[in-house]
Short mmCIF file of C-alpha atoms in Angstrom, two decimals:
data_model
loop_
_atom_site.label_atom_id
_atom_site.label_comp_id
_atom_site.label_asym_id
_atom_site.label_seq_id
_atom_site.Cartn_x
_atom_site.Cartn_y
_atom_site.Cartn_z
CA MET P 158 -109.23 -16.74 6.81
CA LYS P 159 -107.30 -15.01 4.10
CA THR P 160 -105.96 -16.44 0.90
CA TYR P 161 -102.35 -15.98 -0.12
CA THR P 162 -100.39 -17.05 -3.15
CA ALA P 163 -96.81 -18.16 -2.68
CA SER P 164 -94.17 -18.01 -5.40
CA ILE P 165 -91.38 -20.39 -4.49
CA THR P 166 -88.00 -20.51 -6.20
CA VAL P 167 -85.88 -23.63 -5.73
CA THR P 168 -82.25 -23.74 -6.83
CA LEU P 169 -79.35 -26.12 -6.33
CA ARG P 170 -77.20 -25.11 -3.38
CA ARG P 171 -74.27 -22.87 -4.27
CA ALA P 172 -71.75 -25.54 -3.32
CA ILE P 173 -73.19 -27.96 -5.87
CA LEU P 174 -72.12 -27.68 -9.47
CA ASP P 175 -75.19 -26.85 -11.56
CA VAL P 176 -74.36 -28.80 -14.71
CA GLN P 177 -77.55 -27.71 -16.45
CA GLY P 178 -76.76 -24.06 -15.76
CA LYS P 179 -73.22 -24.64 -17.01
CA ALA P 180 -74.48 -26.15 -20.28
CA VAL P 181 -76.86 -23.23 -20.85
CA GLU P 182 -74.08 -20.76 -20.08
CA ASN P 183 -71.87 -22.43 -22.69
CA ALA P 184 -74.75 -22.31 -25.19
CA LEU P 185 -75.16 -18.56 -24.58
CA HIS P 186 -71.47 -18.03 -25.21
CA SER P 187 -71.60 -20.09 -28.39
CA LEU P 188 -74.47 -17.84 -29.56
CA HIS P 189 -72.04 -14.91 -29.25
CA MET P 190 -73.55 -13.59 -26.04
CA PRO P 191 -70.35 -13.50 -24.05
CA GLY P 192 -71.46 -11.30 -21.15
CA PHE P 193 -73.41 -13.98 -19.28
CA ALA P 194 -72.05 -15.90 -16.32
CA ASP P 195 -73.26 -17.76 -13.22
CA VAL P 196 -76.31 -19.34 -14.89
CA ARG P 197 -78.33 -21.23 -12.28
CA ILE P 198 -81.37 -23.28 -13.22
CA GLY P 199 -84.04 -24.09 -10.70
CA LYS P 200 -87.74 -24.66 -10.29
CA HIS P 201 -90.61 -22.27 -9.83
CA ILE P 202 -93.56 -23.46 -7.75
CA GLU P 203 -96.77 -21.50 -7.26
CA LEU P 204 -99.51 -22.38 -4.83
CA SER P 205 -102.27 -20.74 -2.88
CA ILE P 206 -102.91 -21.20 0.80
CA GLN P 207 -105.54 -20.13 3.29
CA ALA P 208 -104.27 -18.83 6.60
CA VAL P 209 -105.27 -16.41 9.34
CA ASP P 210 -102.39 -14.06 8.58
CA ALA P 211 -99.18 -13.72 6.58
CA ASP P 212 -97.03 -15.15 9.37
CA SER P 213 -98.93 -18.41 9.58
CA ALA P 214 -99.06 -18.61 5.77
CA SER P 215 -95.27 -18.18 5.73
CA SER P 216 -94.65 -20.88 8.28
CA ALA P 217 -96.97 -23.29 6.41
CA VAL P 218 -95.11 -22.66 3.15
CA ARG P 219 -91.79 -23.11 4.93
CA GLU P 220 -92.95 -26.45 6.33
CA ALA P 221 -94.07 -27.60 2.86
CA CYS P 222 -90.67 -26.60 1.44
CA ASP P 223 -88.72 -28.33 4.20
CA LYS P 224 -90.77 -31.53 4.11
CA LEU P 225 -91.58 -32.11 0.46
CA LEU P 226 -90.95 -29.35 -2.04
CA THR P 227 -87.17 -29.16 -1.58
CA ASN P 228 -84.36 -31.40 -0.39
CA PRO P 229 -82.07 -29.45 1.95
CA VAL P 230 -79.13 -31.70 1.07
CA MET P 231 -79.00 -30.25 -2.42
CA GLU P 232 -81.42 -27.34 -2.71
CA ASP P 233 -82.07 -23.85 -1.36
CA TYR P 234 -85.36 -22.00 -1.64
CA HIS P 235 -86.92 -18.62 -1.13
CA PHE P 236 -90.46 -17.45 -1.63
CA THR P 237 -92.72 -14.42 -1.73
CA LEU P 238 -96.29 -14.24 -0.44
CA GLN P 239 -99.09 -12.12 -1.75
CA GLU P 240 -102.53 -11.77 -0.26
CA ILE P 241 -105.37 -12.22 -2.72
CA ALA P 242 -108.08 -9.63 -2.18
CA PRO P 243 -111.45 -11.27 -1.47
CA VAL P 244 -113.97 -10.97 -4.31
CA GLU P 245 -116.60 -8.37 -3.40
CA ALA P 246 -120.15 -9.71 -3.23
CA ALA P 247 -122.20 -8.32 -6.08
CA MET M 277 -84.18 -65.85 2.91
CA ASN M 278 -87.48 -64.08 2.64
CA ILE M 279 -87.03 -61.10 0.33
CA GLY M 280 -89.72 -58.47 -0.16
CA VAL M 281 -89.61 -56.37 -3.33
CA VAL M 282 -91.60 -53.14 -3.31
CA THR M 283 -93.41 -51.96 -6.42
CA PHE M 284 -94.12 -48.23 -6.62
CA PRO M 285 -96.06 -46.65 -9.49
CA GLY M 286 -93.29 -46.30 -12.09
CA SER M 287 -90.96 -49.01 -10.73
CA ASN M 288 -89.56 -50.92 -13.70
CA CYS M 289 -86.87 -53.16 -12.20
CA ASP M 290 -89.10 -54.87 -9.66
CA ALA M 291 -89.52 -57.97 -11.84
CA ASP M 292 -85.74 -58.18 -12.31
CA ALA M 293 -85.22 -57.90 -8.54
CA ARG M 294 -87.79 -60.64 -7.90
CA HIS M 295 -86.17 -62.85 -10.55
CA ALA M 296 -82.65 -62.40 -9.17
CA SER M 297 -83.95 -63.07 -5.65
CA ALA M 298 -85.73 -66.23 -6.80
CA ILE M 299 -82.83 -67.75 -8.76
CA THR M 300 -80.57 -67.29 -5.74
CA GLY M 301 -82.84 -69.56 -3.70
CA ASN M 302 -85.03 -67.10 -1.85
CA THR M 303 -88.74 -66.85 -1.19
CA VAL M 304 -89.97 -63.68 -2.85
CA HIS M 305 -92.76 -61.48 -1.54
CA SER M 306 -94.24 -58.82 -3.81
CA LEU M 307 -94.96 -55.68 -1.82
CA TRP M 308 -97.19 -52.83 -2.99
CA HIS M 309 -96.59 -49.15 -2.29
CA LYS M 310 -99.98 -48.85 -0.58
CA ASP M 311 -99.37 -51.75 1.80
CA ALA M 312 -99.64 -50.65 5.41
CA SER M 313 -97.96 -53.74 6.84
CA LEU M 314 -95.20 -56.19 5.95
CA PRO M 315 -95.41 -59.98 5.78
CA THR M 316 -93.90 -61.55 8.88
CA GLY M 317 -90.46 -63.11 8.69
CA LEU M 318 -88.93 -60.84 6.05
CA ASP M 319 -85.13 -60.84 6.01
CA VAL M 320 -84.54 -58.28 3.27
CA ILE M 321 -86.54 -55.53 1.57
CA ILE M 322 -85.47 -54.39 -1.90
CA LEU M 323 -86.51 -51.00 -3.25
CA PRO M 324 -86.05 -51.53 -7.00
CA GLY M 325 -85.06 -49.24 -9.83
CA GLY M 326 -87.40 -47.28 -12.03
CA PHE M 327 -89.04 -43.89 -12.13
CA SER M 328 -91.37 -43.93 -9.13
CA TYR M 329 -94.08 -41.29 -9.48
CA GLY M 330 -92.49 -40.21 -12.75
CA ASP M 331 -89.54 -38.71 -10.86
CA TYR M 332 -91.85 -35.74 -10.29
CA LEU M 333 -90.48 -32.96 -8.07
CA ARG M 334 -87.23 -34.91 -7.41
CA THR M 335 -86.30 -38.56 -7.82
CA GLY M 336 -87.76 -40.50 -4.91
CA ALA M 337 -89.34 -37.41 -3.34
CA ILE M 338 -92.92 -38.62 -3.55
CA ALA M 339 -92.27 -42.36 -3.20
CA ARG M 340 -90.73 -41.77 0.20
CA PHE M 341 -94.16 -40.74 1.49
CA SER M 342 -95.86 -43.93 0.22
CA PRO M 343 -97.67 -45.84 2.99
CA ILE M 344 -95.21 -48.74 2.75
CA MET M 345 -92.27 -46.47 3.45
CA ASN M 346 -93.42 -46.06 7.06
CA GLU M 347 -93.03 -49.83 7.36
CA VAL M 348 -89.69 -49.85 5.54
CA VAL M 349 -88.34 -47.17 7.90
CA ARG M 350 -89.60 -49.11 10.92
CA PHE M 351 -88.09 -52.35 9.53
CA ALA M 352 -84.73 -50.64 8.94
CA ASN M 353 -84.70 -49.00 12.35
CA ALA M 354 -85.29 -52.43 13.90
CA GLY M 355 -82.18 -53.72 12.12
CA GLY M 356 -83.85 -55.23 9.03
CA LEU M 357 -81.81 -55.36 5.84
CA VAL M 358 -82.88 -52.82 3.21
CA PHE M 359 -81.32 -52.61 -0.23
CA GLY M 360 -82.13 -49.74 -2.60
CA ILE M 361 -81.11 -50.11 -6.21
CA CYS M 362 -80.92 -47.02 -8.47
CA ASN M 363 -84.31 -45.31 -7.90
CA GLY M 364 -84.44 -47.30 -4.66
CA PHE M 365 -81.19 -45.59 -3.61
CA GLN M 366 -82.74 -42.22 -4.44
CA ILE M 367 -85.81 -43.08 -2.33
CA LEU M 368 -83.63 -44.15 0.63
CA CYS M 369 -81.79 -40.81 0.51
CA GLU M 370 -85.04 -38.85 0.35
CA ALA M 371 -86.40 -40.92 3.25
CA GLY M 372 -83.35 -40.07 5.34
CA LEU M 373 -82.31 -43.72 5.72
CA LEU M 374 -79.09 -42.91 3.88
CA PRO M 375 -77.13 -39.65 3.87
CA GLY M 376 -76.61 -37.50 0.80
CA ALA M 377 -78.57 -37.10 -2.42
CA LEU M 378 -78.42 -38.13 -6.06
CA ILE M 379 -78.53 -35.37 -8.64
CA ARG M 380 -78.35 -34.94 -12.41
CA ASN M 381 -75.40 -36.69 -14.04
CA ARG M 382 -72.40 -34.47 -14.68
CA ASN M 383 -72.75 -34.74 -18.47
CA LEU M 384 -76.57 -34.33 -18.37
CA SER M 385 -76.96 -37.62 -20.24
CA PHE M 386 -78.78 -40.78 -19.27
CA VAL M 387 -75.97 -43.33 -18.93
CA CYS M 388 -76.72 -46.97 -19.73
CA LYS M 389 -73.70 -49.29 -19.88
CA ASP M 390 -71.60 -51.72 -17.90
CA VAL M 391 -69.34 -50.13 -15.30
CA PHE M 392 -66.69 -51.52 -12.98
CA LEU M 393 -67.08 -51.31 -9.22
CA ARG M 394 -64.39 -51.79 -6.61
CA VAL M 395 -65.55 -53.30 -3.33
CA GLU M 396 -64.26 -50.90 -0.68
CA ASN M 397 -65.39 -52.63 2.48
CA THR M 398 -66.23 -56.32 2.86
CA ASP M 399 -67.45 -55.93 6.44
CA SER M 400 -71.12 -55.51 5.58
CA PRO M 401 -74.14 -57.75 5.00
CA PHE M 402 -74.01 -56.74 1.32
CA THR M 403 -70.34 -57.41 0.54
CA ASN M 404 -69.15 -60.13 2.93
CA VAL M 405 -68.43 -62.74 0.22
CA CYS M 406 -66.23 -60.30 -1.71
CA THR M 407 -62.51 -59.80 -1.29
CA ALA M 408 -61.26 -56.32 -0.48
CA GLY M 409 -60.61 -54.44 -3.69
CA GLN M 410 -62.47 -56.98 -5.82
CA VAL M 411 -63.64 -55.46 -9.10
CA LEU M 412 -67.20 -56.26 -10.25
CA ARG M 413 -68.76 -55.67 -13.65
CA VAL M 414 -72.33 -54.42 -13.28
CA PRO M 415 -74.58 -52.26 -15.50
CA VAL M 416 -75.78 -48.73 -14.70
CA ALA M 417 -78.88 -47.08 -16.18
CA HIS M 418 -79.66 -43.67 -14.76
CA GLY M 419 -79.91 -39.95 -15.48
CA GLU M 420 -79.60 -38.79 -11.89
CA GLY M 421 -76.93 -40.81 -10.17
CA ARG M 422 -74.35 -38.21 -9.19
CA TYR M 423 -73.88 -38.79 -5.47
CA THR M 424 -73.44 -35.62 -3.50
CA ALA M 425 -73.33 -34.62 0.15
CA SER M 426 -71.65 -31.96 2.26
CA ASP M 427 -67.90 -32.22 2.82
CA GLU M 428 -68.44 -33.28 6.44
CA VAL M 429 -70.86 -36.04 5.47
CA ILE M 430 -68.50 -37.38 2.79
CA LYS M 431 -65.62 -37.35 5.24
CA GLY M 432 -67.77 -39.15 7.82
CA LEU M 433 -68.75 -41.82 5.29
CA GLU M 434 -65.15 -42.35 4.19
CA ASP M 435 -63.77 -42.46 7.74
CA ALA M 436 -66.42 -44.93 8.90
CA GLY M 437 -66.01 -47.27 5.93
CA GLN M 438 -69.56 -46.64 4.76
CA VAL M 439 -68.55 -46.32 1.11
CA LEU M 440 -69.04 -49.90 -0.08
CA TYR M 441 -68.48 -49.50 -3.83
CA ARG M 442 -66.61 -47.03 -6.04
CA TYR M 443 -66.56 -46.61 -9.83
CA VAL M 444 -63.16 -47.70 -11.15
CA THR M 445 -61.40 -48.82 -14.32
CA PRO M 446 -61.48 -52.55 -15.21
CA GLU M 447 -58.08 -52.71 -13.48
CA GLY M 448 -59.51 -51.23 -10.30
CA GLN M 449 -58.08 -47.72 -10.59
CA GLN M 450 -60.21 -44.83 -9.34
CA THR M 451 -60.09 -42.34 -12.22
CA ASP M 452 -62.31 -39.52 -13.40
CA ASP M 453 -62.93 -41.33 -16.70
CA ALA M 454 -64.26 -44.37 -14.83
CA ASN M 455 -66.85 -42.20 -13.09
CA PRO M 456 -70.04 -42.39 -15.23
CA ASN M 457 -71.96 -39.58 -13.54
CA GLY M 458 -69.61 -37.31 -11.60
CA SER M 459 -70.31 -38.79 -8.16
CA LEU M 460 -68.14 -37.34 -5.39
CA ASN M 461 -65.13 -39.60 -4.72
CA ASN M 462 -66.49 -41.97 -7.44
CA ILE M 463 -69.04 -43.23 -4.91
CA ALA M 464 -71.43 -45.85 -6.34
CA GLY M 465 -72.84 -47.38 -3.17
CA VAL M 466 -73.04 -46.42 0.51
CA THR M 467 -74.39 -47.92 3.70
CA ASN M 468 -75.72 -46.34 6.88
CA THR M 469 -73.81 -46.27 10.16
CA ALA M 470 -75.53 -49.48 11.37
CA ARG M 471 -74.68 -51.10 7.98
CA ASN M 472 -78.11 -52.65 7.49
CA VAL M 473 -79.24 -50.27 4.74
CA MET M 474 -77.44 -49.96 1.40
CA GLY M 475 -78.04 -47.82 -1.66
CA LEU M 476 -76.35 -48.66 -4.95
CA MET M 477 -76.81 -46.89 -8.30
CA PRO M 478 -75.68 -49.81 -10.52
CA HIS M 479 -77.94 -52.84 -10.99
CA PRO M 480 -76.54 -56.10 -9.54
CA GLU M 481 -79.92 -57.77 -10.17
CA ARG M 482 -79.18 -57.41 -13.90
CA ALA M 483 -75.85 -59.20 -13.54
CA CYS M 484 -76.84 -62.53 -12.02
CA GLU M 485 -76.80 -64.81 -15.07
CA ALA M 486 -73.98 -65.57 -17.51
CA LEU M 487 -76.42 -65.06 -20.37
CA LEU M 488 -76.62 -61.38 -19.40
CA GLY M 489 -72.85 -60.91 -19.54
CA SER M 490 -71.90 -60.92 -15.87
CA VAL M 491 -72.67 -62.85 -12.71
CA ASP M 492 -70.90 -60.37 -10.42
CA GLY M 493 -74.22 -59.09 -9.07
CA LEU M 494 -74.67 -62.44 -7.34
CA THR M 495 -72.15 -61.32 -4.72
CA VAL M 496 -74.80 -59.07 -3.14
CA PHE M 497 -77.38 -61.86 -2.88
CA HIS M 498 -74.79 -64.37 -1.67
CA SER M 499 -73.52 -61.90 0.95
CA LEU M 500 -77.04 -61.30 2.24
CA ALA M 501 -77.56 -65.08 2.43
CA ARG M 502 -74.33 -65.57 4.35
CA HIS M 503 -75.28 -62.78 6.73
CA CYS M 504 -78.66 -64.46 7.34
CA ASN M 505 -77.18 -67.99 7.50
CA ALA M 506 -79.49 -68.87 4.64
CA PRO M 507 -78.90 -71.46 1.91
CA VAL M 508 -77.96 -70.30 -1.58
CA ALA M 509 -79.32 -71.84 -4.77
#
């Protein structure tokens, strides 16, 4: 078994107005930072998982996202996986 | 009627729901989120308002996996009447018993006030004592009550008469100002295709006694009683 860490980003679906992002965008503009647009606010979830390989780790993370971590009615997600090198025995 | 009211960790309107059920002449059964079975002979299950599991992750996201929810889903699929109020509505959406989702209010504020609801369809176990277009005064108290769903789902709900209540002005007009949270089409309450499950963001259980300013919430309890041929107190 190998250990992987997953970094999951969850955001509201594009079609849904992100009111929090809108409020932050307006705050940026009122702080005289006019160049910013399209502010989207989401969640960042990190977890580690043991799996035989990266493919099975990916499908486990996808299942966790589909079942619990996100709601497909309103949210999209993407994630990256990184294998953690085993600690060498001293 | 026999009404079961579920308490999740963080429910805070369960006592109100039990009280409103009791004063309308029903036998009340307190149900616990860890229960793995239901009492026999239940007519209605109420999922009350509150902040189940602290609203962690998303509203209702963790409550929907409580042991009792397996029983609630089975009860609903067998035709049992299920009524989700506020957080209960959010749980029903997460559980897939109702379409759509409830997200952060348009103005990002927690809104706590009386609103006016127009009854859109009286052909349901929840609205059958109302007249079409009747306007009810009922309080809301939520931060995440903006009903959303895909365009196709909204169209399906509208075409099938599954929108039971809409936010309106006291005169019954559907305006943007009358919408407290930015819900699509001013939707306040919806039912499933079989019409035995309803979710409603406002709190009818808080509008069942004149002392509290409105008795319009009684219409839900009286409708359920009529549907079940049960006596009303």
